[in-house]
Every structure is written in C-alpha cells, then in structure tokens.
Tab-separated table of C-alpha atoms and ligand atoms in Angstrom:
chain	number	residue	atom	x	y	z
A	1	MET	CA	-12.636	-4.204	-41.366
A	2	SER	CA	-12.401	-7.280	-39.469
A	3	LYS	CA	-13.146	-7.751	-35.571
A	4	ASP	CA	-9.115	-8.257	-34.242
A	5	THR	CA	-8.442	-5.540	-36.911
A	6	ILE	CA	-11.303	-3.604	-34.376
A	7	ASP	CA	-10.324	-4.404	-31.370
A	8	LEU	CA	-6.442	-4.029	-31.795
A	9	GLN	CA	-7.814	-0.539	-32.440
A	10	GLU	CA	-9.339	0.134	-29.635
A	11	ILE	CA	-8.284	2.088	-26.926
A	12	ARG	CA	-8.378	1.316	-23.520
A	13	THR	CA	-7.313	-0.258	-20.972
A	14	ILE	CA	-7.185	-3.426	-19.148
A	15	ARG	CA	-10.325	-3.845	-17.735
A	16	GLY	CA	-9.028	-3.990	-13.018
A	17	MET	CA	-6.272	-1.563	-14.682
A	18	ARG	CA	-5.991	2.376	-13.810
A	19	ASP	CA	-3.544	5.394	-14.456
A	20	LEU	CA	-2.984	6.599	-11.880
A	21	ILE	CA	-3.545	10.115	-12.190
A	22	GLY	CA	-4.098	14.070	-11.028
A	23	LYS	CA	-4.927	13.359	-7.182
A	24	ASP	CA	-4.206	9.569	-6.938
A	25	ALA	CA	-0.533	10.166	-8.484
A	26	GLU	CA	-0.308	12.975	-5.929
A	27	ALA	CA	-1.645	11.032	-3.149
A	28	PHE	CA	0.565	7.713	-4.092
A	29	CYS	CA	4.133	9.490	-3.857
A	30	TYR	CA	3.248	10.684	-0.604
A	31	ILE	CA	1.602	6.825	1.398
A	32	ILE	CA	4.946	5.780	-0.439
A	33	ASP	CA	7.073	8.412	1.303
A	34	SER	CA	5.564	8.381	4.335
A	35	LEU	CA	5.191	4.392	4.944
A	36	LYS	CA	8.996	4.278	3.786
A	37	LYS	CA	9.673	6.805	6.546
A	38	ILE	CA	7.811	4.980	8.659
A	39	VAL	CA	9.449	1.736	8.016
A	40	SER	CA	13.147	2.767	7.244
A	41	ASN	CA	12.610	3.675	11.615
A	42	TYR	CA	11.924	-0.062	12.682
A	43	GLY	CA	15.240	-1.046	10.362
A	44	TYR	CA	13.818	-1.956	7.204
A	45	SER	CA	16.564	-1.298	3.412
A	46	GLN	CA	14.708	-1.473	0.058
A	47	ILE	CA	15.110	-4.713	-1.721
A	48	GLU	CA	13.236	-5.265	-6.343
A	49	THR	CA	11.731	-8.276	-6.985
A	50	PRO	CA	11.085	-8.939	-10.813
A	51	ILE	CA	7.271	-8.178	-11.183
A	52	ILE	CA	7.232	-11.968	-13.195
A	53	GLU	CA	8.475	-14.906	-11.035
A	54	PHE	CA	8.384	-19.154	-12.212
A	55	THR	CA	4.620	-19.854	-11.302
A	56	SER	CA	5.214	-23.293	-9.730
A	57	LEU	CA	6.652	-20.668	-7.299
A	58	PHE	CA	3.423	-18.565	-6.143
A	59	ALA	CA	2.127	-22.961	-6.562
A	60	ARG	CA	4.182	-24.166	-4.556
A	61	SER	CA	4.165	-20.692	-0.950
A	62	LEU	CA	0.685	-19.461	-1.475
A	63	GLY	CA	-1.110	-22.920	-1.499
A	64	GLU	CA	-2.865	-24.529	-4.431
A	65	GLU	CA	-6.450	-24.539	-3.104
A	66	THR	CA	-5.899	-20.756	-2.304
A	67	ASP	CA	-8.371	-18.265	-4.759
A	68	VAL	CA	-5.022	-15.898	-5.417
A	69	VAL	CA	-3.130	-19.428	-7.179
A	70	GLY	CA	-6.649	-20.990	-8.290
A	71	LYS	CA	-8.767	-18.706	-10.153
A	72	GLU	CA	-6.204	-15.317	-9.711
A	73	MET	CA	-3.481	-15.309	-11.577
A	74	PHE	CA	-2.077	-13.245	-14.365
A	75	SER	CA	-0.071	-16.871	-15.910
A	76	PHE	CA	1.586	-16.829	-19.408
A	77	PHE	CA	4.199	-19.395	-21.198
A	78	ASP	CA	7.409	-17.926	-22.221
A	79	ARG	CA	9.007	-17.630	-25.772
A	80	SER	CA	10.781	-21.819	-24.289
A	81	GLU	CA	7.497	-23.021	-22.746
A	82	GLN	CA	7.897	-22.600	-18.666
A	83	SER	CA	4.937	-20.887	-17.370
A	84	ILE	CA	5.188	-17.282	-15.795
A	85	SER	CA	3.126	-15.234	-14.429
A	86	LEU	CA	2.896	-11.485	-13.530
A	87	ARG	CA	3.348	-11.114	-9.194
A	88	PRO	CA	0.212	-11.705	-7.201
A	89	GLU	CA	2.157	-10.884	-4.337
A	90	GLY	CA	5.585	-9.746	-2.188
A	91	THR	CA	5.995	-12.037	0.544
A	92	ALA	CA	6.817	-15.450	-2.031
A	93	SER	CA	9.732	-13.683	-4.124
A	94	ALA	CA	11.184	-12.265	-1.617
A	95	VAL	CA	11.990	-16.332	0.275
A	96	ARG	CA	12.943	-16.915	-3.069
A	97	ALA	CA	15.053	-14.092	-2.785
A	98	LEU	CA	16.296	-14.820	0.565
A	99	ILE	CA	18.040	-18.283	-0.620
A	100	THR	CA	18.856	-17.516	-4.247
A	101	ASN	CA	20.955	-14.505	-3.107
A	102	LYS	CA	22.249	-17.094	-0.477
A	103	LEU	CA	21.390	-14.534	2.634
A	104	THR	CA	19.923	-17.773	4.827
A	105	GLN	CA	23.064	-17.829	7.409
A	106	ASN	CA	23.005	-13.613	6.704
A	107	LEU	CA	20.226	-12.820	9.941
A	108	PRO	CA	17.833	-10.953	10.238
A	109	GLN	CA	17.322	-9.485	7.297
A	110	LYS	CA	14.816	-6.768	7.509
A	111	TRP	CA	12.803	-5.634	3.615
A	112	PHE	CA	9.991	-3.755	2.128
A	113	TYR	CA	9.311	-3.459	-1.033
A	114	TYR	CA	6.714	-1.586	-2.892
A	115	GLY	CA	4.958	-2.138	-7.122
A	116	PRO	CA	2.391	-3.630	-9.086
A	117	MET	CA	0.974	-6.546	-8.196
A	118	PHE	CA	-1.577	-8.556	-10.116
A	119	ARG	CA	-4.648	-11.050	-9.589
A	120	TYR	CA	-7.215	-12.149	-12.354
A	121	ASP	CA	-9.956	-10.484	-8.582
A	122	ARG	CA	-13.577	-8.931	-10.051
A	123	PRO	CA	-12.485	-5.415	-9.896
A	124	GLN	CA	-14.465	-3.018	-8.134
A	125	LYS	CA	-13.601	-0.074	-5.726
A	126	GLY	CA	-10.492	-0.882	-4.155
A	127	ARG	CA	-10.293	-4.123	-5.929
A	128	TYR	CA	-8.281	-4.314	-9.201
A	129	ARG	CA	-6.466	-6.451	-11.165
A	130	GLN	CA	-2.924	-4.199	-11.162
A	131	PHE	CA	-2.624	-2.970	-7.512
A	132	TYR	CA	-0.087	-1.325	-5.713
A	133	GLN	CA	1.136	-3.226	-2.585
A	134	PHE	CA	3.362	-1.944	-0.149
A	135	GLY	CA	4.952	-5.067	1.946
A	136	ILE	CA	8.068	-5.733	5.017
A	137	GLU	CA	9.751	-8.832	5.538
A	138	TYR	CA	11.806	-9.405	9.353
A	139	LEU	CA	12.756	-12.955	8.362
A	140	GLY	CA	15.555	-14.799	10.809
A	141	SER	CA	13.445	-13.451	14.062
A	142	LYS	CA	11.879	-16.004	15.874
A	143	SER	CA	10.171	-13.807	19.054
A	144	PRO	CA	6.356	-12.981	19.460
A	145	LEU	CA	8.286	-9.406	20.456
A	146	SER	CA	8.523	-9.374	16.366
A	147	ASP	CA	4.741	-9.814	15.511
A	148	VAL	CA	4.307	-6.815	18.280
A	149	GLU	CA	7.643	-4.739	16.591
A	150	SER	CA	5.955	-5.720	13.065
A	151	ILE	CA	2.203	-4.756	13.834
A	152	THR	CA	3.328	-1.800	15.358
A	153	ALA	CA	4.307	-0.462	11.925
A	154	ALA	CA	1.376	-1.150	10.553
A	155	TYR	CA	-0.695	1.114	13.352
A	156	ASP	CA	1.655	4.258	12.350
A	157	VAL	CA	1.101	3.600	8.594
A	158	ILE	CA	-2.717	4.078	10.497
A	159	GLN	CA	-0.947	7.280	12.693
A	160	ALA	CA	0.963	8.586	10.051
A	161	LEU	CA	-1.403	8.487	7.293
A	162	ASN	CA	-4.706	10.125	9.826
A	163	LEU	CA	-7.232	7.314	8.894
A	164	LYS	CA	-10.086	6.743	10.503
A	165	ASN	CA	-13.129	4.299	11.774
A	166	THR	CA	-10.375	1.514	11.284
A	167	THR	CA	-9.595	-2.209	13.198
A	168	LEU	CA	-7.033	-4.467	14.126
A	169	TYR	CA	-8.047	-7.431	13.596
A	170	LEU	CA	-6.437	-10.155	15.519
A	171	ASN	CA	-5.918	-14.388	15.397
A	172	SER	CA	-3.570	-16.582	15.883
A	173	ILE	CA	-3.811	-20.423	13.948
A	174	GLY	CA	-0.808	-22.548	16.267
A	175	ASP	CA	1.787	-23.300	15.283
A	176	THR	CA	0.931	-27.039	13.176
A	177	GLU	CA	0.231	-29.384	15.796
A	178	SER	CA	-2.550	-26.851	16.591
A	179	ARG	CA	-4.483	-26.401	12.971
A	180	ALA	CA	-3.643	-30.623	12.262
A	181	SER	CA	-6.605	-31.063	15.446
A	182	TYR	CA	-8.092	-28.167	15.087
A	183	LYS	CA	-8.026	-28.992	11.037
A	184	GLU	CA	-10.246	-31.988	12.141
A	185	GLU	CA	-12.654	-30.710	14.823
A	186	LEU	CA	-13.005	-28.643	11.673
A	187	ILE	CA	-13.586	-31.457	8.656
A	188	ARG	CA	-15.779	-33.350	11.770
A	189	TYR	CA	-18.269	-30.025	11.482
A	190	PHE	CA	-18.642	-28.979	8.727
A	191	SER	CA	-19.477	-32.342	7.091
A	192	GLN	CA	-22.636	-31.757	9.087
A	193	TYR	CA	-23.252	-29.237	6.193
A	194	LYS	CA	-21.670	-30.322	3.476
A	195	ASN	CA	-24.638	-30.324	0.921
A	196	ASP	CA	-25.550	-26.986	2.162
A	197	LEU	CA	-21.853	-25.899	1.619
A	198	SER	CA	-20.798	-24.096	-1.856
A	199	ALA	CA	-18.695	-26.218	-4.638
A	200	ASP	CA	-15.493	-24.807	-3.269
A	201	SER	CA	-15.692	-25.039	-0.072
A	202	GLN	CA	-17.468	-28.678	-0.782
A	203	ARG	CA	-14.268	-28.938	-2.359
A	204	ARG	CA	-12.002	-28.310	0.094
A	205	LEU	CA	-13.488	-30.065	3.068
A	206	LEU	CA	-11.103	-32.369	2.527
A	207	VAL	CA	-8.066	-30.826	1.194
A	208	ASN	CA	-7.808	-28.092	3.126
A	209	PRO	CA	-10.768	-27.366	5.034
A	210	LEU	CA	-9.256	-23.903	7.000
A	211	ARG	CA	-9.914	-22.188	3.838
A	212	ILE	CA	-13.916	-22.363	3.996
A	213	LEU	CA	-13.060	-19.888	7.710
A	214	ASP	CA	-11.490	-17.573	4.349
A	215	SER	CA	-15.135	-17.581	2.314
A	216	LYS	CA	-16.922	-14.683	0.898
A	217	ASP	CA	-19.895	-17.274	0.125
A	218	PRO	CA	-22.821	-15.325	2.158
A	219	LYS	CA	-24.351	-18.871	2.909
A	220	ASP	CA	-21.113	-20.582	4.436
A	221	GLN	CA	-20.851	-16.935	5.902
A	222	GLU	CA	-23.725	-18.455	7.864
A	223	ILE	CA	-22.373	-21.950	8.704
A	224	ILE	CA	-18.725	-19.958	9.523
A	225	GLN	CA	-20.456	-18.340	12.283
A	226	ASN	CA	-21.354	-21.360	14.668
A	227	SER	CA	-17.967	-23.119	14.050
A	228	PRO	CA	-15.261	-24.211	16.152
A	229	SER	CA	-12.358	-22.178	17.836
A	230	ILE	CA	-8.752	-22.214	16.918
A	231	LEU	CA	-7.967	-20.699	19.586
A	232	HIS	CA	-9.372	-24.040	21.690
A	233	PHE	CA	-7.040	-26.182	20.046
A	234	LEU	CA	-3.854	-23.940	20.208
A	235	THR	CA	-0.740	-25.896	21.811
A	236	PRO	CA	1.098	-24.374	25.266
A	237	GLU	CA	3.382	-23.650	23.237
A	238	SER	CA	1.143	-21.998	20.133
A	239	SER	CA	-1.152	-20.529	22.580
A	240	ARG	CA	2.004	-18.487	25.274
A	241	PHE	CA	3.112	-17.400	21.769
A	242	PHE	CA	-0.518	-15.643	21.310
A	243	GLU	CA	-0.283	-14.285	24.750
A	244	ARG	CA	2.673	-12.339	24.531
A	245	VAL	CA	1.699	-10.827	21.344
A	246	GLN	CA	-1.453	-9.594	23.182
A	247	GLU	CA	-0.006	-8.645	26.193
A	248	GLY	CA	3.578	-6.807	23.738
A	249	LEU	CA	0.541	-4.335	21.815
A	250	THR	CA	-1.396	-3.671	25.446
A	251	ARG	CA	1.338	-2.777	26.618
A	252	LEU	CA	1.885	-0.562	23.484
A	253	ASN	CA	-1.435	1.197	23.776
A	254	ILE	CA	-2.992	-0.747	20.395
A	255	PRO	CA	-6.572	-1.630	21.153
A	256	TYR	CA	-7.806	-4.962	19.030
A	257	ARG	CA	-10.268	-7.298	18.306
A	258	MET	CA	-10.034	-11.325	18.209
A	259	ASP	CA	-11.133	-12.160	14.816
A	260	ARG	CA	-11.035	-16.792	15.576
A	261	THR	CA	-11.634	-16.836	11.888
A	262	LEU	CA	-8.972	-14.468	10.145
A	263	VAL	CA	-7.546	-17.722	8.947
A	264	ARG	CA	-5.635	-15.093	5.444
A	265	GLY	CA	-6.331	-16.185	1.821
A	266	LEU	CA	-2.399	-17.505	1.948
A	267	ASP	CA	-1.498	-20.358	3.293
A	268	TYR	CA	2.077	-20.058	4.754
A	269	TYR	CA	0.929	-18.878	8.008
A	270	ASP	CA	0.890	-19.594	11.267
A	271	HIS	CA	0.629	-18.443	14.569
A	272	THR	CA	-0.587	-14.958	14.717
A	273	THR	CA	-2.055	-13.133	11.440
A	274	PHE	CA	-3.445	-9.796	11.413
A	275	GLU	CA	-5.890	-6.997	9.271
A	276	ILE	CA	-6.589	-3.883	9.638
A	277	LYS	CA	-9.857	-2.969	7.911
A	278	THR	CA	-12.284	0.015	7.472
A	279	SER	CA	-15.714	0.959	5.379
A	280	ILE	CA	-14.510	2.941	2.561
A	281	SER	CA	-17.798	4.624	2.243
A	282	GLU	CA	-21.493	3.466	4.157
A	283	ASN	CA	-22.727	1.308	1.685
A	284	GLN	CA	-18.972	-1.130	1.453
A	285	PRO	CA	-18.619	-3.392	2.734
A	286	SER	CA	-15.212	-2.753	5.201
A	287	MET	CA	-12.190	-3.388	3.366
A	288	ALA	CA	-8.447	-4.842	4.512
A	289	PHE	CA	-5.783	-1.656	4.325
A	290	VAL	CA	-2.840	-4.013	5.194
A	291	GLY	CA	-2.478	-7.834	6.345
A	292	GLY	CA	0.271	-10.506	7.275
A	293	GLY	CA	1.072	-12.727	9.995
A	294	ARG	CA	3.833	-14.863	11.121
A	295	TYR	CA	5.133	-17.068	8.965
A	296	ASN	CA	7.480	-19.428	10.061
A	297	GLY	CA	7.999	-22.368	7.714
A	298	LEU	CA	7.747	-20.808	4.338
A	299	VAL	CA	11.266	-20.956	3.410
A	300	GLN	CA	11.943	-24.694	5.102
A	301	GLN	CA	8.819	-24.759	2.676
A	302	MET	CA	10.835	-22.959	-0.778
A	303	GLY	CA	13.794	-25.481	-0.038
A	304	GLY	CA	15.414	-22.562	2.526
A	305	PRO	CA	16.414	-24.093	6.165
A	306	SER	CA	13.967	-23.766	8.889
A	307	ILE	CA	13.701	-19.612	9.010
A	308	PRO	CA	11.016	-17.701	11.282
A	309	ALA	CA	10.053	-14.726	9.319
A	310	VAL	CA	7.330	-13.082	9.318
A	311	GLY	CA	5.166	-9.606	7.552
A	312	TRP	CA	2.305	-8.028	5.975
A	313	ALA	CA	0.960	-5.479	3.141
A	314	PHE	CA	-0.296	-2.422	2.927
A	315	GLY	CA	-2.921	-1.994	-0.092
A	316	ILE	CA	-1.713	1.118	-2.200
A	317	ASP	CA	-4.939	1.752	-3.840
A	318	ARG	CA	-7.168	1.377	-0.961
A	319	LEU	CA	-4.806	3.867	1.263
A	320	ILE	CA	-5.348	6.315	-2.012
A	321	LEU	CA	-9.359	6.054	-1.460
A	322	ALA	CA	-9.455	6.007	2.398
A	323	PHE	CA	-6.458	9.255	1.630
A	324	GLN	CA	-6.989	11.223	-1.175
A	325	HIS	CA	-9.023	14.374	-0.130
A	326	LYS	CA	-5.921	14.512	2.557
A	327	ILE	CA	-3.212	15.812	1.224
A	328	PRO	CA	-1.577	18.271	2.930
A	329	PRO	CA	-1.064	21.434	0.643
A	330	LEU	CA	2.572	22.122	-1.328
A	331	HIS	CA	3.013	25.436	-1.445
A	332	LEU	CA	3.830	26.223	-5.139
A	333	ILE	CA	5.165	29.320	-6.620
A	334	SER	CA	5.168	30.575	-10.222
A	335	VAL	CA	7.520	33.189	-11.485
A	336	LEU	CA	6.591	34.742	-14.466
A	337	PHE	CA	8.603	37.885	-16.599
A	338	VAL	CA	5.741	40.309	-18.380
A	339	LYS	CA	8.222	40.732	-21.906
A	340	GLU	CA	10.619	38.539	-23.459
A	341	ASP	CA	13.403	41.207	-22.608
A	342	GLU	CA	12.727	40.046	-18.642
A	343	GLU	CA	12.898	35.890	-19.155
A	344	TYR	CA	16.238	35.445	-18.354
A	345	ASP	CA	16.489	37.501	-15.200
A	346	ALA	CA	12.777	35.490	-14.568
A	347	LEU	CA	14.292	31.904	-15.340
A	348	LEU	CA	17.053	32.680	-13.055
A	349	LEU	CA	15.189	34.377	-10.541
A	350	ALA	CA	12.958	30.450	-10.215
A	351	HIS	CA	16.745	28.899	-10.534
A	352	GLN	CA	17.779	30.250	-7.304
A	353	ILE	CA	14.077	29.997	-5.181
A	354	ARG	CA	14.154	26.039	-6.110
A	355	SER	CA	17.458	25.072	-4.478
A	356	ILE	CA	17.898	27.458	-2.187
A	357	LEU	CA	14.504	26.660	-0.789
A	358	ASN	CA	13.603	23.568	-2.333
A	359	THR	CA	11.022	24.023	-2.577
A	360	PRO	CA	9.015	23.568	-5.895
A	361	VAL	CA	8.338	26.286	-8.723
A	362	LEU	CA	6.690	26.412	-11.496
A	363	PHE	CA	8.404	28.830	-15.135
A	364	PRO	CA	5.503	28.863	-17.303
A	365	SER	CA	6.905	30.135	-20.530
A	366	ASP	CA	4.000	30.434	-23.148
A	367	GLY	CA	1.696	32.438	-23.959
A	368	ASN	CA	1.411	36.154	-22.559
A	369	LEU	CA	1.427	37.114	-19.224
A	370	ILE	CA	-1.869	36.993	-18.233
A	371	LYS	CA	-2.203	33.275	-20.120
A	372	ARG	CA	0.707	32.901	-17.271
A	373	LEU	CA	-1.615	34.240	-14.010
A	374	LYS	CA	-4.345	31.810	-15.371
A	375	TYR	CA	-2.141	29.000	-15.404
A	376	SER	CA	-1.085	29.233	-12.080
A	377	ASP	CA	-3.977	30.411	-10.720
A	378	LYS	CA	-5.203	26.580	-11.809
A	379	MET	CA	-2.159	24.568	-10.719
A	380	ASN	CA	-3.485	26.545	-6.782
A	381	VAL	CA	0.154	28.585	-7.029
A	382	THR	CA	0.075	30.587	-3.881
A	383	CYS	CA	1.968	33.705	-5.100
A	384	ALA	CA	3.547	34.637	-8.467
A	385	LEU	CA	6.775	36.541	-9.021
A	386	ILE	CA	6.207	38.869	-11.303
A	387	MET	CA	8.882	40.293	-13.051
A	388	GLY	CA	9.209	42.959	-15.833
A	389	GLU	CA	10.917	46.149	-17.155
A	390	GLU	CA	9.799	48.838	-13.890
A	391	GLU	CA	11.474	45.126	-10.715
A	392	ILE	CA	14.352	45.063	-13.008
A	393	LYS	CA	14.712	47.704	-12.473
A	394	SER	CA	14.689	48.779	-9.147
A	395	GLU	CA	16.132	45.469	-8.383
A	396	CYS	CA	12.203	44.318	-7.420
A	397	VAL	CA	10.140	41.352	-7.634
A	398	LYS	CA	6.157	41.636	-7.140
A	399	CYS	CA	4.426	39.173	-5.893
A	400	LYS	CA	0.939	38.643	-6.147
A	401	PHE	CA	-0.897	36.313	-3.897
A	402	LEU	CA	-3.369	33.700	-5.912
A	403	ILE	CA	-4.265	31.970	-2.502
A	404	THR	CA	-5.145	33.513	0.649
A	405	ILE	CA	-1.975	33.038	2.937
A	406	LYS	CA	-1.346	34.348	6.864
A	407	ASP	CA	-2.454	38.123	6.384
A	408	PHE	CA	-2.376	38.432	2.376
A	409	PHE	CA	-5.062	38.455	0.611
A	410	LYS	CA	-6.305	36.560	-2.169
A	411	GLY	CA	-5.324	39.283	-5.368
A	412	THR	CA	-2.990	41.560	-2.927
A	413	GLU	CA	0.030	42.480	-3.908
A	414	LYS	CA	3.829	43.434	-2.566
A	415	VAL	CA	6.879	44.431	-4.095
A	416	ILE	CA	10.333	43.013	-2.276
A	417	LYS	CA	13.079	42.820	-3.337
A	418	ARG	CA	15.272	41.104	-5.126
A	419	SER	CA	17.729	40.542	-2.569
A	420	GLU	CA	14.595	39.362	0.565
A	421	ILE	CA	12.875	37.875	-1.534
A	422	THR	CA	14.146	33.967	-0.781
A	423	ASN	CA	14.021	34.518	3.318
A	424	PHE	CA	10.167	36.425	2.548
A	425	LEU	CA	9.135	33.389	0.554
A	426	TYR	CA	10.650	30.732	3.634
A	427	ASN	CA	8.828	32.964	6.178
A	428	LEU	CA	5.609	32.843	4.190
A	429	PHE	CA	5.730	29.808	4.349
A	430	LYS	CA	6.839	28.854	7.090
A	431	GLU	CA	4.427	26.451	9.688
B	501	HAM	P1	-2.867	-10.073	1.419
B	501	HAM	O1	-3.496	-10.136	2.217
B	501	HAM	O2	-3.657	-11.150	0.114
B	501	HAM	O3	-1.267	-10.599	2.073
B	501	HAM	O4	-2.488	-8.586	0.375
B	501	HAM	C1	-2.292	-7.412	1.241
B	501	HAM	C2	-3.706	-6.331	1.368
B	501	HAM	O5	-3.343	-6.211	-0.397
B	501	HAM	C3	-4.688	-5.736	1.691
B	501	HAM	O6	-5.278	-5.880	2.680
B	501	HAM	C4	-5.208	-5.229	-0.050
B	501	HAM	O7	-5.155	-3.973	1.295
B	501	HAM	C5	-4.498	-5.026	-1.293
B	501	HAM	N1	-4.863	-5.993	-1.694
B	501	HAM	C6	-5.005	-7.430	-1.966
B	501	HAM	N2	-6.120	-7.606	-3.182
B	501	HAM	C7	-6.131	-6.689	-3.776
B	501	HAM	C8	-6.508	-5.616	-5.484
B	501	HAM	N3	-6.369	-6.281	-5.675
B	501	HAM	N4	-6.571	-4.366	-5.418
B	501	HAM	C9	-6.549	-3.516	-3.977
B	501	HAM	N5	-6.467	-4.292	-3.087
B	501	HAM	C10	-5.987	-5.107	-3.195
B	501	HAM	C11	-0.700	-10.625	1.221
B	501	HAM	O8	-0.082	-10.754	0.188
B	501	HAM	C12	0.412	-11.426	1.942
B	501	HAM	N6	1.995	-11.381	1.281
B	501	HAM	C13	1.050	-10.017	3.196
B	501	HAM	C14	2.431	-10.706	3.999
B	501	HAM	C15	2.931	-10.147	4.160
B	501	HAM	N7	2.197	-11.144	4.959
B	501	HAM	C16	3.263	-11.698	5.444
B	501	HAM	N8	4.483	-10.547	4.486
C-alpha cells in the first residue's frame, strides 16, 4: 500500500484542531449564552459573516507585516484561481459587511458575532489552529465613552464568569499623527540594536517599527523594555481622548494597568488598545482572554467613508480552559418505567415535566430498570421518577434520589401523588 493510501485512511483531526465534547461543549454553550446576554444588554445584535473571504480582505485590513497575515493564514486557490482564506478574525469581515450591505449611512451599528477562526499558529494549551471567538464591533461612534462602554462589557464577562487573577491592560497608540512621530523615534532607538534584533524585527524596523513592540522573541523583549513610550508622543487631542477613556473607567471602578508596549498584533488600531490577561496555570505564561481597541481608519482604508469604530474579541477556548469546572450544576431528572405495560404513562410524564417545568428530562428506554438506573446515575441525574404497576394504580410516582438535595439523601425514596409531581420538583430545584 502506498503512503498516500495510508494517510487517507488515517482518521484523526488536523493538528491544532479539536472536538469539543462533554464538559468542554457544555462550557462552550454556557459561555456563549452568557456573552450573548451581556452584550445584548449593551444593545448589540447578532451578525453572521462567511467563514471564507478573499485573502486580500485580510491582507489589506490586518496588515501585510502582521504575523497573522504573513505566517498564519489558511489560504487556498479556489477553482477559479482566486485566493481565498479561512477567516483569522472577525473585524475585517464586519467592516466588509458594513460596506457591501450599504449600511455606512445607517449608523451606529452595534454587532456581535461568534464562531470559528483559523490561524496557522504553533498549537499549545489555549492556542489552536481552529479556535472560537466571540466579538463585538461598535461602528460609527467616535466618543471615548464608547471605548469605556466596550471595555466595561468585556469586564462584565470576566465578572459574570467569575474569572480570578485577571488584569486589564490599557494603552493608547494615538492617532496617525502621534504614531508618525513615534515611529521616527522608534526607528532611531531600535537602529542602535539592529544586529541584536530578531530577523523579523530587523525587517520590520523600516517597514513597520511598531510591530517590533509586539515581538515575543526574548532578545527583542530585552531591547523593547527600554524603548521610548508612545504616551510621550500623543498629540494633545489623542492625549485628551485617552484621558477621557481612563476617567470613564475610573468612574466605573474598573481597575486597569497601563502597558505602553500594548500595540496589539493587528495593524488597524489607533487610540485605545486593551487586553484582559490571566495565567491559566502557574507554569504557563499569561494569555489574553480578550483583546481589542479603537480602529478609526479601517472602514475608509477598505473603501468606505471615514467611520470611527471600536470593538473586541474574546477567545472562547481560553475561557473554556479557565471556566470548565465552574458551570453551575444543572438538575437532571429521569423518568423510568418498570415494565413495558407502563411505558406510555412514563413517556407522557416525561413530556409533561419537560414542557411544564422547562427542565431537562431523560427518558432512557433501553435495557431493564437496573440498567436505566445505572445510566441515570452515570448522567448525574438528581432524581429518577419510577413508574411501576403499583404507582400507576395509585396515581403516584416513586422519586428515587440519586444525589443528596436539600433534606433528601442520596439513595432515599419518596412517593408523590402524580398530580403534585411538578410542584414538588419545582420547589425541590428552587434555590
Ligand atoms: P486578537 O487579539 O487577535 O484580536 O484575538 C482576540 C482573542 O482571540 C485573543 O485575545 C485570544 O483570546 C483569542 N485567540 C487568538 N488567537 C488564538 C489561537 N490561536 N487560539 C486560541 N485563541 C486565540 C482580534 O482578533 C480582533 N479582531 C479583536 C477586535 C475586534 N478588535 C476590534 N474589534
């Protein structure tokens, strides 16, 4: 058999891609639901954009010199020889959607989206080649209070998911004018260490020196430590803008730390940039849960009118890692019949409880009662409702507790009138 045939037969996921099953899938749904609820409270509504777009869309908006475009895109030629790419992020598509759907006169637009993104990065815990983002884009507001609002929504997510040991890092990279004078100073500074810089940073020195600040290379990092701060190069307008963002956060009691090297890994930002980071475990470096900022120039750069905007995106995979064990317990019920004679009564009971209480009810119908009880136990069912000949005759249900809840100990049983079962369960599960 040739090697090709063997490869084709191999059944495995592609490197950096994974299945979300069990606790991971449960955490995924819980996190998405929480995020949706939070951003809806800020007036965001959902958009869906394609997973594949023209490669030029990302190259033009994220920047040719960024790692994402230069090294990490999944790009292909389609059957008509057009270069297309799996989306590495959502902002470029949102801006494209604003323009192609002719919504640039209909502002502001507050959008949220979630779904898979693709980057050909080196996989490790918390970093995947297919990963999930949940993002918001606030298009059409130039007020610094929109930056505050957007950061507040991200902070709400961290609070709602009860994520500990997180820090909000904040910076401003000013407007184009601020960056132009800062870039000159950076070129002067880094040129002194040209030969010590990584090959990537040497190349970026003249093309896009700001990108050097984002380098993860340890030697570059040392040099970056003493580099000049952008904050000294902000124009008075940019400075005032940033002061108002900081003032807003302070008024809302949102703690933050300044990080003057926070330029973000994508080229479209100006003014405010921020990230919320944490250490996932002691021996792992801190990772960003969310990153974002203002991007006033992007819509125009992509062929639309000048429209200011601000947004962020959370990495859902990283939230799953940090949140996994904190999902509030879900009360599960199972309804079990003893013999075939009782199966339809039991089926009806399961259906009634599901619709009246809007709660998950399992109805295992294979195997004997012991097998179905074992399955209920394995699924962490709180109580199994058993219907046998005796129960049907006396219009009752036997409730067997598989988990201790309130005054009912694991393993005990209680017989309840059928007409009272939904009330009983409602009170049992009520906090
Ligand atoms: P980003 O910082 O490139 O920003 O990505 C946002 C978040 O996605 C990161 O903070 C991280 O949690 C997650 N993430 C990125 N790459 C990976 C990966 N390989 N594996 C797992 N998680 C990852 C953006 O994408 C911008 N579009 C955010 C934005 C929206 N700015 C303005 N609006």
